[in-house]
Amino acid sequence: MSNKNRTLAWMAIAILLGYLPWYNFSAVSSYILAEFSLDTGDLGLILSSFQAGYVIMVIFTGWLADKVGRKKVVAWATLCTGLFSTLFAIMANSFTSILVLRVLTGLSAGAIYAPGIALLINWFPPNERGKAVGAYTGALTSAFAGGYFIAAPLAAIYNWRIGILATSIPAFAAAAIILIFVREKPTQCLENPIGGKLPAIDNQDLGALKKHRLAPVLTITGYMGHMWELYAFYGWIGPFLMASAYAVGYSKLDAVLIGGQLSAIIILLGAPAVWLIGTAADKWGKERMIILAALGSLLAELFFGFLYGHTLSIVAMFGMWIGFWSVADSGIYKVILTDRVRGENAATALGIQSAIGYSMTIISPYLFGKVLELTNKGIAEPIYAQQWILPFLMLGAGAIVAPLSVALLKRLS
C-alpha cells in the first residue's frame, strides 16, 4: 500500500473511533430527558451547545494546526474528546452538568476534522482529493451512525450511561493510532499551494480579481446552507423516528430501540454517499455534484414531516433517501476551498470555513426544538410529539442557500 493510501486508511479508522461520541447523546436522549425531567427545548439547547463548543474551537485550531503541526492537534483533540465523553457517562447528573460536559466534548471534537483534512489532502494531487476527502468524511459519517448503533441498544438493555461509555472509550484507541501510525507529509511539500499555483491576476483584470475573491465566499455560503440542514437532521432524526414508531403502536421501549437503529442505518448511508459523490466530483465537476446532492436532500426534507403517522417503512425509506444525499457533498466544499488556498494556510482556511458553516449547526438544532415545542404544546418528551411538519420545512427552506450559491460559483468558474 502506498504511503498516501496508508495515511488515509489510518486517518479514516481514527476518525471512525474518535467521533463515536458525537451522536451518542442523541441516541440515548429519551432516557436522559426522562431521568432529569428535561423537555424538548432543553434537548435542542443541549444539541446546540455541543455544536457551539465545536465552532469555538475550530476557529483557533485551524491556525494552531498550521503553526504547531496538524498531527499533534488531531491526536490531542481526539484524546480529549474521549476523556470528556467518558466523564459525561460518569458525572452527568443535572441539566447544568450535561450542558457543560457536552460543550467540553464539542470543544475537543472541534479540533479533529478540519486539521485532519488539512493533514490528509497534502498527500493527494488535486484530481484525487474528492475521493480522499470523501473516504475520510465517510468514516466520520460512519462514526455518527455508530453512536446510534452502539449506544441505543446498550441503553435499552442496561442504561444510558453504559451506552455513552461504550461509545467514548474507542476514542482513546483513535488517539493512539494517530500518534503511532500517522505521519505528516514533509514540510517542503507544503511550499507550493495545495491546489497548485494560485492564478496570477493582472492589475487591469479587475473582473478576474473579483471572481477570485468571490469564489471562497460563495463556497462558504453554500456550506452554511448545507450545514443548516445536515446536523439538525442528524440530531433530530432519532427522536422523529422514535416518535414515528410510537405513533404506529410500538411501546415506548421498543420505539426508542427501533428509532435508534433506523437512525443509525439512515446516517450510515452517508458513508458510501460521500465517497461516491466525491469520486464523481473528481470526474464530472465539483459544483455539479453539490447541486445534485443538495437538491436531492432538501426537496425530500420539505415533505418529510408530513409522513409522521404513516407506515414506518415509508418513513424509513424517505429518511434513507435524505440520509444518502444530505451528506454526500460535504467533503466537496472543502476540496473546492483548498484548491484556492496555499498549502501552508490550508488548515486555517478550512478552520474558517468550518467555523462559519458549523455556526449554522448551533442555530438550526435549537430552532428545530423550539418550533417542535411550540407546535406540540404540553409534551414531556419528543417521542410524544405529533406535529413535525414545520421543523422539517424549516430545514429544507434554509438548505436552498446551498445549491443557489454553488450555481452562482459554477457560473464564475
mmCIF file of C-alpha atoms in Angstrom:
data_model
loop_
_atom_site.group_PDB
_atom_site.id
_atom_site.type_symbol
_atom_site.label_atom_id
_atom_site.label_comp_id
_atom_site.label_asym_id
_atom_site.label_seq_id
_atom_site.Cartn_x
_atom_site.Cartn_y
_atom_site.Cartn_z
ATOM 1 C CA MET A 1 0.000 0.000 0.000
ATOM 2 C CA SER A 2 1.326 3.457 -0.886
ATOM 3 C CA ASN A 3 2.158 5.974 1.839
ATOM 4 C CA LYS A 4 -0.755 8.214 0.901
ATOM 5 C CA ASN A 5 -3.313 5.395 0.995
ATOM 6 C CA ARG A 6 -1.858 4.073 4.236
ATOM 7 C CA THR A 7 -2.219 7.533 5.752
ATOM 8 C CA LEU A 8 -5.803 7.739 4.516
ATOM 9 C CA ALA A 9 -6.634 4.319 5.972
ATOM 10 C CA TRP A 10 -5.258 5.122 9.437
ATOM 11 C CA MET A 11 -6.885 8.565 9.460
ATOM 12 C CA ALA A 12 -10.234 7.032 8.486
ATOM 13 C CA ILE A 13 -10.018 4.427 11.253
ATOM 14 C CA ALA A 14 -9.043 7.105 13.774
ATOM 15 C CA ILE A 15 -11.953 9.422 12.985
ATOM 16 C CA LEU A 16 -14.356 6.469 12.920
ATOM 17 C CA LEU A 17 -13.395 5.626 16.503
ATOM 18 C CA GLY A 18 -12.788 9.184 17.677
ATOM 19 C CA TYR A 19 -16.133 10.629 16.585
ATOM 20 C CA LEU A 20 -18.388 7.959 18.107
ATOM 21 C CA PRO A 21 -19.231 10.366 20.985
ATOM 22 C CA TRP A 22 -20.787 12.903 18.592
ATOM 23 C CA TYR A 23 -24.292 11.443 18.476
ATOM 24 C CA ASN A 24 -24.194 9.055 21.424
ATOM 25 C CA PHE A 25 -26.175 11.651 23.373
ATOM 26 C CA SER A 26 -28.918 11.835 20.721
ATOM 27 C CA ALA A 27 -29.127 8.034 20.738
ATOM 28 C CA VAL A 28 -29.955 7.932 24.457
ATOM 29 C CA SER A 29 -31.589 11.345 24.871
ATOM 30 C CA SER A 30 -35.032 9.907 25.593
ATOM 31 C CA TYR A 31 -33.726 8.224 28.743
ATOM 32 C CA ILE A 32 -31.806 11.297 29.868
ATOM 33 C CA LEU A 33 -34.770 13.603 29.369
ATOM 34 C CA ALA A 34 -36.993 11.282 31.379
ATOM 35 C CA GLU A 35 -34.468 10.835 34.217
ATOM 36 C CA PHE A 36 -33.765 14.549 34.691
ATOM 37 C CA SER A 37 -37.248 15.910 33.763
ATOM 38 C CA LEU A 38 -35.992 17.860 30.727
ATOM 39 C CA ASP A 39 -38.148 18.985 27.785
ATOM 40 C CA THR A 40 -37.712 19.366 24.018
ATOM 41 C CA GLY A 41 -36.424 22.915 24.414
ATOM 42 C CA ASP A 42 -33.717 21.640 26.767
ATOM 43 C CA LEU A 43 -32.809 18.926 24.257
ATOM 44 C CA GLY A 44 -32.445 21.479 21.459
ATOM 45 C CA LEU A 45 -30.237 23.636 23.678
ATOM 46 C CA ILE A 46 -28.001 20.695 24.617
ATOM 47 C CA LEU A 47 -27.617 19.675 20.962
ATOM 48 C CA SER A 48 -26.759 23.252 20.020
ATOM 49 C CA SER A 49 -24.313 23.618 22.914
ATOM 50 C CA PHE A 50 -22.219 20.770 21.547
ATOM 51 C CA GLN A 51 -22.121 22.474 18.154
ATOM 52 C CA ALA A 52 -21.232 25.783 19.825
ATOM 53 C CA GLY A 53 -18.251 24.148 21.502
ATOM 54 C CA TYR A 54 -17.176 22.758 18.151
ATOM 55 C CA VAL A 55 -17.397 26.158 16.453
ATOM 56 C CA ILE A 56 -15.494 27.980 19.197
ATOM 57 C CA MET A 57 -12.613 25.543 18.992
ATOM 58 C CA VAL A 58 -12.449 25.152 15.220
ATOM 59 C CA ILE A 59 -11.842 28.902 14.845
ATOM 60 C CA PHE A 60 -8.494 28.513 16.579
ATOM 61 C CA THR A 61 -7.377 25.002 15.755
ATOM 62 C CA GLY A 62 -7.017 25.599 12.019
ATOM 63 C CA TRP A 63 -4.467 28.320 12.708
ATOM 64 C CA LEU A 64 -2.873 26.291 15.520
ATOM 65 C CA ALA A 65 -2.532 23.213 13.320
ATOM 66 C CA ASP A 66 -0.697 25.256 10.674
ATOM 67 C CA LYS A 67 1.719 26.515 13.347
ATOM 68 C CA VAL A 68 2.458 23.542 15.627
ATOM 69 C CA GLY A 69 1.553 20.582 13.428
ATOM 70 C CA ARG A 70 -1.676 19.008 12.287
ATOM 71 C CA LYS A 71 -0.914 15.560 13.681
ATOM 72 C CA LYS A 72 -0.370 16.894 17.222
ATOM 73 C CA VAL A 73 -3.605 18.851 17.211
ATOM 74 C CA VAL A 74 -5.695 15.956 15.856
ATOM 75 C CA ALA A 75 -4.201 13.437 18.291
ATOM 76 C CA TRP A 76 -4.659 15.545 21.434
ATOM 77 C CA ALA A 77 -8.149 16.638 20.394
ATOM 78 C CA THR A 78 -9.192 13.019 19.860
ATOM 79 C CA LEU A 79 -7.844 12.112 23.290
ATOM 80 C CA CYS A 80 -9.780 14.964 24.941
ATOM 81 C CA THR A 81 -12.974 14.016 23.099
ATOM 82 C CA GLY A 82 -12.795 10.540 24.611
ATOM 83 C CA LEU A 83 -11.959 11.948 28.035
ATOM 84 C CA PHE A 84 -14.860 14.404 28.296
ATOM 85 C CA SER A 85 -17.365 11.961 26.830
ATOM 86 C CA THR A 86 -16.262 9.383 29.390
ATOM 87 C CA LEU A 87 -16.678 11.963 32.149
ATOM 88 C CA PHE A 88 -20.195 12.610 30.820
ATOM 89 C CA ALA A 89 -21.072 8.938 31.326
ATOM 90 C CA ILE A 90 -19.760 9.061 34.887
ATOM 91 C CA MET A 91 -20.606 12.572 36.141
ATOM 92 C CA ALA A 92 -23.683 13.905 34.281
ATOM 93 C CA ASN A 93 -26.364 14.323 36.944
ATOM 94 C CA SER A 94 -28.224 17.566 36.110
ATOM 95 C CA PHE A 95 -29.082 19.859 33.218
ATOM 96 C CA THR A 96 -26.071 22.057 34.026
ATOM 97 C CA SER A 97 -23.562 19.200 34.156
ATOM 98 C CA ILE A 98 -24.998 17.709 30.957
ATOM 99 C CA LEU A 99 -24.655 21.054 29.196
ATOM 100 C CA VAL A 100 -21.097 21.724 30.422
ATOM 101 C CA LEU A 101 -19.771 18.258 29.599
ATOM 102 C CA ARG A 102 -21.332 18.278 26.126
ATOM 103 C CA VAL A 103 -19.790 21.696 25.453
ATOM 104 C CA LEU A 104 -16.382 20.359 26.521
ATOM 105 C CA THR A 105 -16.816 17.319 24.281
ATOM 106 C CA GLY A 106 -17.773 19.610 21.393
ATOM 107 C CA LEU A 107 -14.753 21.845 22.046
ATOM 108 C CA SER A 108 -12.484 18.819 21.797
ATOM 109 C CA ALA A 109 -14.160 17.431 18.677
ATOM 110 C CA GLY A 110 -13.747 20.817 17.001
ATOM 111 C CA ALA A 111 -10.002 20.252 16.661
ATOM 112 C CA ILE A 112 -10.194 16.957 14.758
ATOM 113 C CA TYR A 113 -11.918 17.191 11.369
ATOM 114 C CA ALA A 114 -10.575 20.350 9.708
ATOM 115 C CA PRO A 115 -6.920 19.819 10.781
ATOM 116 C CA GLY A 116 -7.330 16.159 9.809
ATOM 117 C CA ILE A 117 -8.393 17.082 6.292
ATOM 118 C CA ALA A 118 -5.530 19.582 6.013
ATOM 119 C CA LEU A 119 -3.106 16.814 7.008
ATOM 120 C CA LEU A 120 -4.668 14.310 4.651
ATOM 121 C CA ILE A 121 -5.096 16.258 1.423
ATOM 122 C CA ASN A 122 -1.461 17.267 1.227
ATOM 123 C CA TRP A 123 -0.758 13.619 0.367
ATOM 124 C CA PHE A 124 -3.035 13.680 -2.688
ATOM 125 C CA PRO A 125 -2.958 15.542 -6.022
ATOM 126 C CA PRO A 126 -5.972 17.756 -6.874
ATOM 127 C CA ASN A 127 -7.624 15.143 -9.109
ATOM 128 C CA GLU A 128 -7.719 12.607 -6.239
ATOM 129 C CA ARG A 129 -8.771 14.842 -3.362
ATOM 130 C CA GLY A 130 -12.507 14.450 -3.825
ATOM 131 C CA LYS A 131 -12.181 10.696 -3.400
ATOM 132 C CA ALA A 132 -9.770 11.009 -0.443
ATOM 133 C CA VAL A 133 -11.828 13.574 1.455
ATOM 134 C CA GLY A 134 -14.956 11.580 0.595
ATOM 135 C CA ALA A 135 -13.458 8.468 2.197
ATOM 136 C CA TYR A 136 -12.415 10.415 5.293
ATOM 137 C CA THR A 137 -15.830 12.069 5.591
ATOM 138 C CA GLY A 138 -17.445 8.674 5.016
ATOM 139 C CA ALA A 139 -15.596 7.333 8.053
ATOM 140 C CA LEU A 140 -16.802 10.352 10.051
ATOM 141 C CA THR A 141 -20.375 9.655 8.938
ATOM 142 C CA SER A 142 -19.974 6.018 9.965
ATOM 143 C CA ALA A 143 -18.966 7.258 13.411
ATOM 144 C CA PHE A 144 -22.157 9.301 13.609
ATOM 145 C CA ALA A 145 -24.140 6.160 12.784
ATOM 146 C CA GLY A 146 -22.034 4.115 15.185
ATOM 147 C CA GLY A 147 -23.073 6.363 18.048
ATOM 148 C CA TYR A 148 -26.678 5.326 17.431
ATOM 149 C CA PHE A 149 -25.890 1.677 16.618
ATOM 150 C CA ILE A 150 -23.925 1.124 19.826
ATOM 151 C CA ALA A 151 -25.441 3.481 22.388
ATOM 152 C CA ALA A 152 -29.173 2.981 21.706
ATOM 153 C CA PRO A 153 -29.364 -0.821 22.229
ATOM 154 C CA LEU A 154 -26.978 -0.754 25.199
ATOM 155 C CA ALA A 155 -29.111 1.941 26.801
ATOM 156 C CA ALA A 156 -32.232 -0.176 26.245
ATOM 157 C CA ILE A 157 -30.609 -3.319 27.688
ATOM 158 C CA TYR A 158 -28.614 -1.746 30.542
ATOM 159 C CA ASN A 159 -28.795 2.038 30.955
ATOM 160 C CA TRP A 160 -27.823 5.188 29.096
ATOM 161 C CA ARG A 161 -24.509 5.579 30.940
ATOM 162 C CA ILE A 162 -23.295 2.238 29.571
ATOM 163 C CA GLY A 163 -24.295 3.363 26.073
ATOM 164 C CA ILE A 164 -22.339 6.613 26.418
ATOM 165 C CA LEU A 165 -19.312 4.864 27.923
ATOM 166 C CA ALA A 166 -19.146 2.221 25.197
ATOM 167 C CA THR A 167 -19.008 4.954 22.539
ATOM 168 C CA SER A 168 -16.428 7.027 24.427
ATOM 169 C CA ILE A 169 -13.628 4.548 25.161
ATOM 170 C CA PRO A 170 -12.770 3.868 21.472
ATOM 171 C CA ALA A 171 -11.604 7.490 21.142
ATOM 172 C CA PHE A 172 -8.565 6.644 23.269
ATOM 173 C CA ALA A 173 -7.568 3.984 20.750
ATOM 174 C CA ALA A 174 -8.080 6.535 17.963
ATOM 175 C CA ALA A 175 -5.638 8.953 19.613
ATOM 176 C CA ALA A 176 -3.044 6.179 19.882
ATOM 177 C CA ILE A 177 -3.481 5.310 16.197
ATOM 178 C CA ILE A 178 -2.782 8.893 15.159
ATOM 179 C CA LEU A 179 0.283 9.199 17.367
ATOM 180 C CA ILE A 180 1.794 5.864 16.301
ATOM 181 C CA PHE A 181 0.782 5.264 12.688
ATOM 182 C CA VAL A 182 0.009 8.637 11.064
ATOM 183 C CA ARG A 183 2.706 10.971 9.788
ATOM 184 C CA GLU A 184 2.540 14.316 8.057
ATOM 185 C CA LYS A 185 3.976 14.789 4.612
ATOM 186 C CA PRO A 186 7.388 16.522 4.827
ATOM 187 C CA THR A 187 7.260 20.287 5.267
ATOM 188 C CA GLN A 188 8.972 21.014 1.992
ATOM 189 C CA CYS A 189 5.989 19.546 0.192
ATOM 190 C CA LEU A 190 3.877 22.370 1.614
ATOM 191 C CA GLU A 191 5.784 25.146 -0.106
ATOM 192 C CA ASN A 192 3.541 25.144 -3.141
ATOM 193 C CA PRO A 193 -0.198 25.709 -2.934
ATOM 194 C CA ILE A 194 -2.285 22.624 -2.264
ATOM 195 C CA GLY A 195 -4.208 23.357 -5.413
ATOM 196 C CA GLY A 196 -1.118 24.260 -7.416
ATOM 197 C CA LYS A 197 -0.122 27.845 -8.109
ATOM 198 C CA LEU A 198 -2.749 30.418 -7.401
ATOM 199 C CA PRO A 199 -3.768 32.174 -10.601
ATOM 200 C CA ALA A 200 -1.783 35.313 -11.371
ATOM 201 C CA ILE A 201 -4.103 38.252 -11.725
ATOM 202 C CA ASP A 202 -3.295 41.120 -13.995
ATOM 203 C CA ASN A 203 -3.752 44.512 -12.305
ATOM 204 C CA GLN A 204 -6.020 45.552 -15.129
ATOM 205 C CA ASP A 205 -8.184 42.465 -14.935
ATOM 206 C CA LEU A 206 -10.485 43.592 -12.132
ATOM 207 C CA GLY A 207 -13.134 41.110 -13.214
ATOM 208 C CA ALA A 208 -10.781 38.188 -12.615
ATOM 209 C CA LEU A 209 -9.795 39.665 -9.244
ATOM 210 C CA LYS A 210 -13.419 39.919 -8.132
ATOM 211 C CA LYS A 211 -14.110 36.352 -9.244
ATOM 212 C CA HIS A 212 -11.033 35.112 -7.404
ATOM 213 C CA ARG A 213 -12.202 36.788 -4.179
ATOM 214 C CA LEU A 214 -15.858 35.860 -4.564
ATOM 215 C CA ALA A 215 -15.306 32.127 -5.095
ATOM 216 C CA PRO A 216 -14.378 31.315 -1.452
ATOM 217 C CA VAL A 217 -17.277 33.468 -0.214
ATOM 218 C CA LEU A 218 -19.772 31.573 -2.360
ATOM 219 C CA THR A 219 -18.236 28.237 -1.336
ATOM 220 C CA ILE A 220 -18.604 29.048 2.360
ATOM 221 C CA THR A 221 -22.126 30.439 1.859
ATOM 222 C CA GLY A 222 -23.144 27.201 0.196
ATOM 223 C CA TYR A 223 -21.544 25.274 3.029
ATOM 224 C CA MET A 224 -23.651 27.252 5.517
ATOM 225 C CA GLY A 225 -26.849 26.080 3.808
ATOM 226 C CA HIS A 226 -25.533 22.529 3.729
ATOM 227 C CA MET A 227 -24.716 22.540 7.450
ATOM 228 C CA TRP A 228 -28.013 24.190 8.383
ATOM 229 C CA GLU A 229 -29.816 21.095 7.129
ATOM 230 C CA LEU A 230 -27.370 18.277 7.845
ATOM 231 C CA TYR A 231 -26.675 18.500 11.549
ATOM 232 C CA ALA A 232 -30.192 19.352 12.629
ATOM 233 C CA PHE A 233 -31.342 16.359 10.585
ATOM 234 C CA TYR A 234 -28.748 14.118 12.246
ATOM 235 C CA GLY A 235 -29.590 15.427 15.699
ATOM 236 C CA TRP A 236 -33.361 15.080 15.351
ATOM 237 C CA ILE A 237 -33.818 12.073 13.059
ATOM 238 C CA GLY A 238 -33.584 9.779 16.095
ATOM 239 C CA PRO A 239 -36.337 11.499 18.112
ATOM 240 C CA PHE A 240 -38.506 11.748 14.964
ATOM 241 C CA LEU A 241 -38.219 8.048 14.162
ATOM 242 C CA MET A 242 -38.833 7.143 17.809
ATOM 243 C CA ALA A 243 -41.984 9.279 17.728
ATOM 244 C CA SER A 244 -42.998 7.711 14.397
ATOM 245 C CA ALA A 245 -42.565 4.189 15.788
ATOM 246 C CA TYR A 246 -44.510 5.094 18.914
ATOM 247 C CA ALA A 247 -47.301 6.579 16.763
ATOM 248 C CA VAL A 248 -47.894 3.311 14.903
ATOM 249 C CA GLY A 249 -48.243 1.222 18.063
ATOM 250 C CA TYR A 250 -44.818 0.272 19.383
ATOM 251 C CA SER A 251 -44.230 0.528 23.115
ATOM 252 C CA LYS A 252 -42.009 3.354 24.269
ATOM 253 C CA LEU A 253 -39.099 0.993 24.953
ATOM 254 C CA ASP A 254 -39.374 -0.665 21.531
ATOM 255 C CA ALA A 255 -39.886 2.690 19.807
ATOM 256 C CA VAL A 256 -36.649 4.038 21.291
ATOM 257 C CA LEU A 257 -34.741 0.931 20.252
ATOM 258 C CA ILE A 258 -36.196 0.765 16.733
ATOM 259 C CA GLY A 259 -35.870 4.504 16.189
ATOM 260 C CA GLY A 260 -32.245 4.430 17.277
ATOM 261 C CA GLN A 261 -31.376 1.544 14.958
ATOM 262 C CA LEU A 262 -33.178 3.064 11.969
ATOM 263 C CA SER A 263 -31.422 6.368 12.608
ATOM 264 C CA ALA A 264 -28.081 4.590 12.568
ATOM 265 C CA ILE A 265 -28.868 2.956 9.227
ATOM 266 C CA ILE A 266 -30.006 6.279 7.753
ATOM 267 C CA ILE A 267 -26.864 8.083 8.877
ATOM 268 C CA LEU A 268 -24.650 5.172 7.806
ATOM 269 C CA LEU A 269 -25.914 5.510 4.226
ATOM 270 C CA GLY A 270 -23.980 8.768 4.120
ATOM 271 C CA ALA A 271 -20.679 6.873 4.352
ATOM 272 C CA PRO A 272 -20.768 5.428 0.821
ATOM 273 C CA ALA A 273 -22.526 8.582 -0.396
ATOM 274 C CA VAL A 274 -19.650 10.965 0.387
ATOM 275 C CA TRP A 275 -17.156 8.604 -1.239
ATOM 276 C CA LEU A 276 -19.286 8.002 -4.351
ATOM 277 C CA ILE A 277 -20.197 11.650 -4.885
ATOM 278 C CA GLY A 278 -16.667 12.772 -4.033
ATOM 279 C CA THR A 279 -15.289 10.404 -6.678
ATOM 280 C CA ALA A 280 -17.918 11.597 -9.155
ATOM 281 C CA ALA A 281 -16.927 15.209 -8.425
ATOM 282 C CA ASP A 282 -13.339 14.451 -9.471
ATOM 283 C CA LYS A 283 -14.666 13.243 -12.823
ATOM 284 C CA TRP A 284 -17.732 15.334 -13.636
ATOM 285 C CA GLY A 285 -17.331 18.554 -11.688
ATOM 286 C CA LYS A 286 -17.499 19.544 -8.055
ATOM 287 C CA GLU A 287 -20.148 22.240 -8.381
ATOM 288 C CA ARG A 288 -22.412 19.972 -10.429
ATOM 289 C CA MET A 289 -22.327 17.225 -7.804
ATOM 290 C CA ILE A 290 -23.049 19.664 -4.967
ATOM 291 C CA ILE A 291 -26.139 20.985 -6.749
ATOM 292 C CA LEU A 292 -27.367 17.435 -7.413
ATOM 293 C CA ALA A 293 -26.890 16.312 -3.822
ATOM 294 C CA ALA A 294 -28.297 19.487 -2.251
ATOM 295 C CA LEU A 295 -31.492 19.355 -4.296
ATOM 296 C CA GLY A 296 -31.842 15.626 -3.689
ATOM 297 C CA SER A 297 -31.962 16.086 0.082
ATOM 298 C CA LEU A 298 -33.722 19.407 0.579
ATOM 299 C CA LEU A 299 -36.685 18.580 -1.675
ATOM 300 C CA ALA A 300 -37.334 15.398 0.319
ATOM 301 C CA GLU A 301 -36.809 17.311 3.579
ATOM 302 C CA LEU A 302 -39.700 19.624 2.698
ATOM 303 C CA PHE A 303 -42.105 16.660 2.696
ATOM 304 C CA PHE A 304 -40.559 14.547 5.440
ATOM 305 C CA GLY A 305 -42.573 15.934 8.355
ATOM 306 C CA PHE A 306 -45.846 15.118 6.582
ATOM 307 C CA LEU A 307 -45.019 11.401 6.880
ATOM 308 C CA TYR A 308 -45.479 11.250 10.657
ATOM 309 C CA GLY A 309 -48.120 8.626 11.467
ATOM 310 C CA HIS A 310 -47.659 6.743 8.203
ATOM 311 C CA THR A 311 -46.240 3.235 7.918
ATOM 312 C CA LEU A 312 -42.804 3.114 9.480
ATOM 313 C CA SER A 313 -41.295 1.551 6.355
ATOM 314 C CA ILE A 314 -42.338 4.576 4.260
ATOM 315 C CA VAL A 315 -40.906 6.989 6.817
ATOM 316 C CA ALA A 316 -37.666 4.992 6.929
ATOM 317 C CA MET A 317 -37.310 4.921 3.123
ATOM 318 C CA PHE A 318 -37.673 8.697 2.881
ATOM 319 C CA GLY A 319 -35.220 9.049 5.733
ATOM 320 C CA MET A 320 -32.713 6.833 3.916
ATOM 321 C CA TRP A 321 -33.020 8.971 0.795
ATOM 322 C CA ILE A 322 -32.284 12.116 2.812
ATOM 323 C CA GLY A 323 -29.542 10.333 4.739
ATOM 324 C CA PHE A 324 -27.749 9.500 1.482
ATOM 325 C CA TRP A 325 -27.983 12.882 -0.228
ATOM 326 C CA SER A 326 -27.771 15.265 2.751
ATOM 327 C CA VAL A 327 -24.109 14.477 3.478
ATOM 328 C CA ALA A 328 -22.998 13.329 0.021
ATOM 329 C CA ASP A 329 -21.498 16.702 -0.953
ATOM 330 C CA SER A 330 -19.974 17.523 2.440
ATOM 331 C CA GLY A 331 -16.353 16.867 1.509
ATOM 332 C CA ILE A 332 -16.569 18.636 -1.845
ATOM 333 C CA TYR A 333 -16.929 22.079 -0.266
ATOM 334 C CA LYS A 334 -13.577 21.556 1.439
ATOM 335 C CA VAL A 335 -11.873 20.405 -1.742
ATOM 336 C CA ILE A 336 -13.141 23.470 -3.626
ATOM 337 C CA LEU A 337 -11.764 25.736 -0.902
ATOM 338 C CA THR A 338 -8.355 24.051 -0.644
ATOM 339 C CA ASP A 339 -7.991 24.257 -4.413
ATOM 340 C CA ARG A 340 -7.903 28.032 -3.935
ATOM 341 C CA VAL A 341 -5.521 28.472 -0.974
ATOM 342 C CA ARG A 342 -1.838 27.868 -0.375
ATOM 343 C CA GLY A 343 -0.774 24.695 1.402
ATOM 344 C CA GLU A 344 0.683 26.420 4.458
ATOM 345 C CA ASN A 345 -2.704 28.107 5.033
ATOM 346 C CA ALA A 346 -4.905 25.096 4.334
ATOM 347 C CA ALA A 347 -5.836 24.262 7.929
ATOM 348 C CA THR A 348 -6.538 27.926 8.668
ATOM 349 C CA ALA A 349 -8.824 28.223 5.621
ATOM 350 C CA LEU A 350 -10.626 25.006 6.494
ATOM 351 C CA GLY A 351 -10.959 26.208 10.077
ATOM 352 C CA ILE A 352 -12.614 29.433 8.932
ATOM 353 C CA GLN A 353 -14.951 27.516 6.646
ATOM 354 C CA SER A 354 -15.829 25.054 9.400
ATOM 355 C CA ALA A 355 -16.383 27.800 11.973
ATOM 356 C CA ILE A 356 -18.774 29.709 9.724
ATOM 357 C CA GLY A 357 -20.524 26.588 8.455
ATOM 358 C CA TYR A 358 -20.851 24.979 11.867
ATOM 359 C CA SER A 359 -22.272 28.198 13.296
ATOM 360 C CA MET A 360 -25.430 27.154 11.463
ATOM 361 C CA THR A 361 -25.433 23.915 13.427
ATOM 362 C CA ILE A 362 -25.749 25.886 16.646
ATOM 363 C CA ILE A 363 -28.872 27.623 15.413
ATOM 364 C CA SER A 364 -30.791 25.006 13.426
ATOM 365 C CA PRO A 365 -30.992 22.177 16.028
ATOM 366 C CA TYR A 366 -32.105 24.687 18.659
ATOM 367 C CA LEU A 367 -34.734 26.253 16.395
ATOM 368 C CA PHE A 368 -35.941 22.806 15.376
ATOM 369 C CA GLY A 369 -36.539 22.001 19.042
ATOM 370 C CA LYS A 370 -38.269 25.315 19.743
ATOM 371 C CA VAL A 371 -40.554 25.002 16.719
ATOM 372 C CA LEU A 372 -41.366 21.427 17.723
ATOM 373 C CA GLU A 373 -42.131 22.595 21.243
ATOM 374 C CA LEU A 374 -44.374 25.455 20.052
ATOM 375 C CA THR A 375 -46.347 23.209 17.691
ATOM 376 C CA ASN A 376 -46.717 20.430 20.283
ATOM 377 C CA LYS A 377 -47.610 22.306 23.447
ATOM 378 C CA GLY A 378 -47.514 20.398 26.700
ATOM 379 C CA ILE A 379 -45.483 17.371 25.585
ATOM 380 C CA ALA A 380 -42.975 15.995 28.078
ATOM 381 C CA GLU A 381 -40.674 14.318 25.525
ATOM 382 C CA PRO A 382 -40.207 14.419 21.720
ATOM 383 C CA ILE A 383 -41.441 10.830 21.436
ATOM 384 C CA TYR A 384 -44.943 12.136 22.181
ATOM 385 C CA ALA A 385 -44.811 14.937 19.587
ATOM 386 C CA GLN A 386 -47.264 14.642 16.679
ATOM 387 C CA GLN A 387 -46.611 17.812 14.653
ATOM 388 C CA TRP A 388 -43.305 17.580 12.760
ATOM 389 C CA ILE A 389 -44.150 19.408 9.537
ATOM 390 C CA LEU A 390 -42.869 22.906 10.342
ATOM 391 C CA PRO A 391 -39.492 21.858 11.787
ATOM 392 C CA PHE A 392 -38.566 19.859 8.677
ATOM 393 C CA LEU A 393 -39.910 22.575 6.364
ATOM 394 C CA MET A 394 -37.557 24.960 8.166
ATOM 395 C CA LEU A 395 -34.569 22.712 7.432
ATOM 396 C CA GLY A 396 -35.405 22.322 3.754
ATOM 397 C CA ALA A 397 -36.049 26.031 3.257
ATOM 398 C CA GLY A 398 -32.711 27.029 4.809
ATOM 399 C CA ALA A 399 -30.836 24.469 2.755
ATOM 400 C CA ILE A 400 -31.860 26.184 -0.502
ATOM 401 C CA VAL A 401 -28.927 28.559 0.045
ATOM 402 C CA ALA A 402 -26.512 25.733 -0.859
ATOM 403 C CA PRO A 403 -27.471 24.981 -4.485
ATOM 404 C CA LEU A 404 -28.124 28.664 -5.242
ATOM 405 C CA SER A 405 -24.668 29.739 -4.038
ATOM 406 C CA VAL A 406 -22.873 26.919 -5.820
ATOM 407 C CA ALA A 407 -24.814 27.520 -9.037
ATOM 408 C CA LEU A 408 -23.503 31.094 -8.999
ATOM 409 C CA LEU A 409 -19.999 29.785 -8.225
ATOM 410 C CA LYS A 410 -20.247 27.471 -11.243
ATOM 411 C CA ARG A 411 -21.072 30.430 -13.468
ATOM 412 C CA LEU A 412 -17.977 32.264 -12.237
ATOM 413 C CA SER A 413 -15.668 29.294 -12.839
#
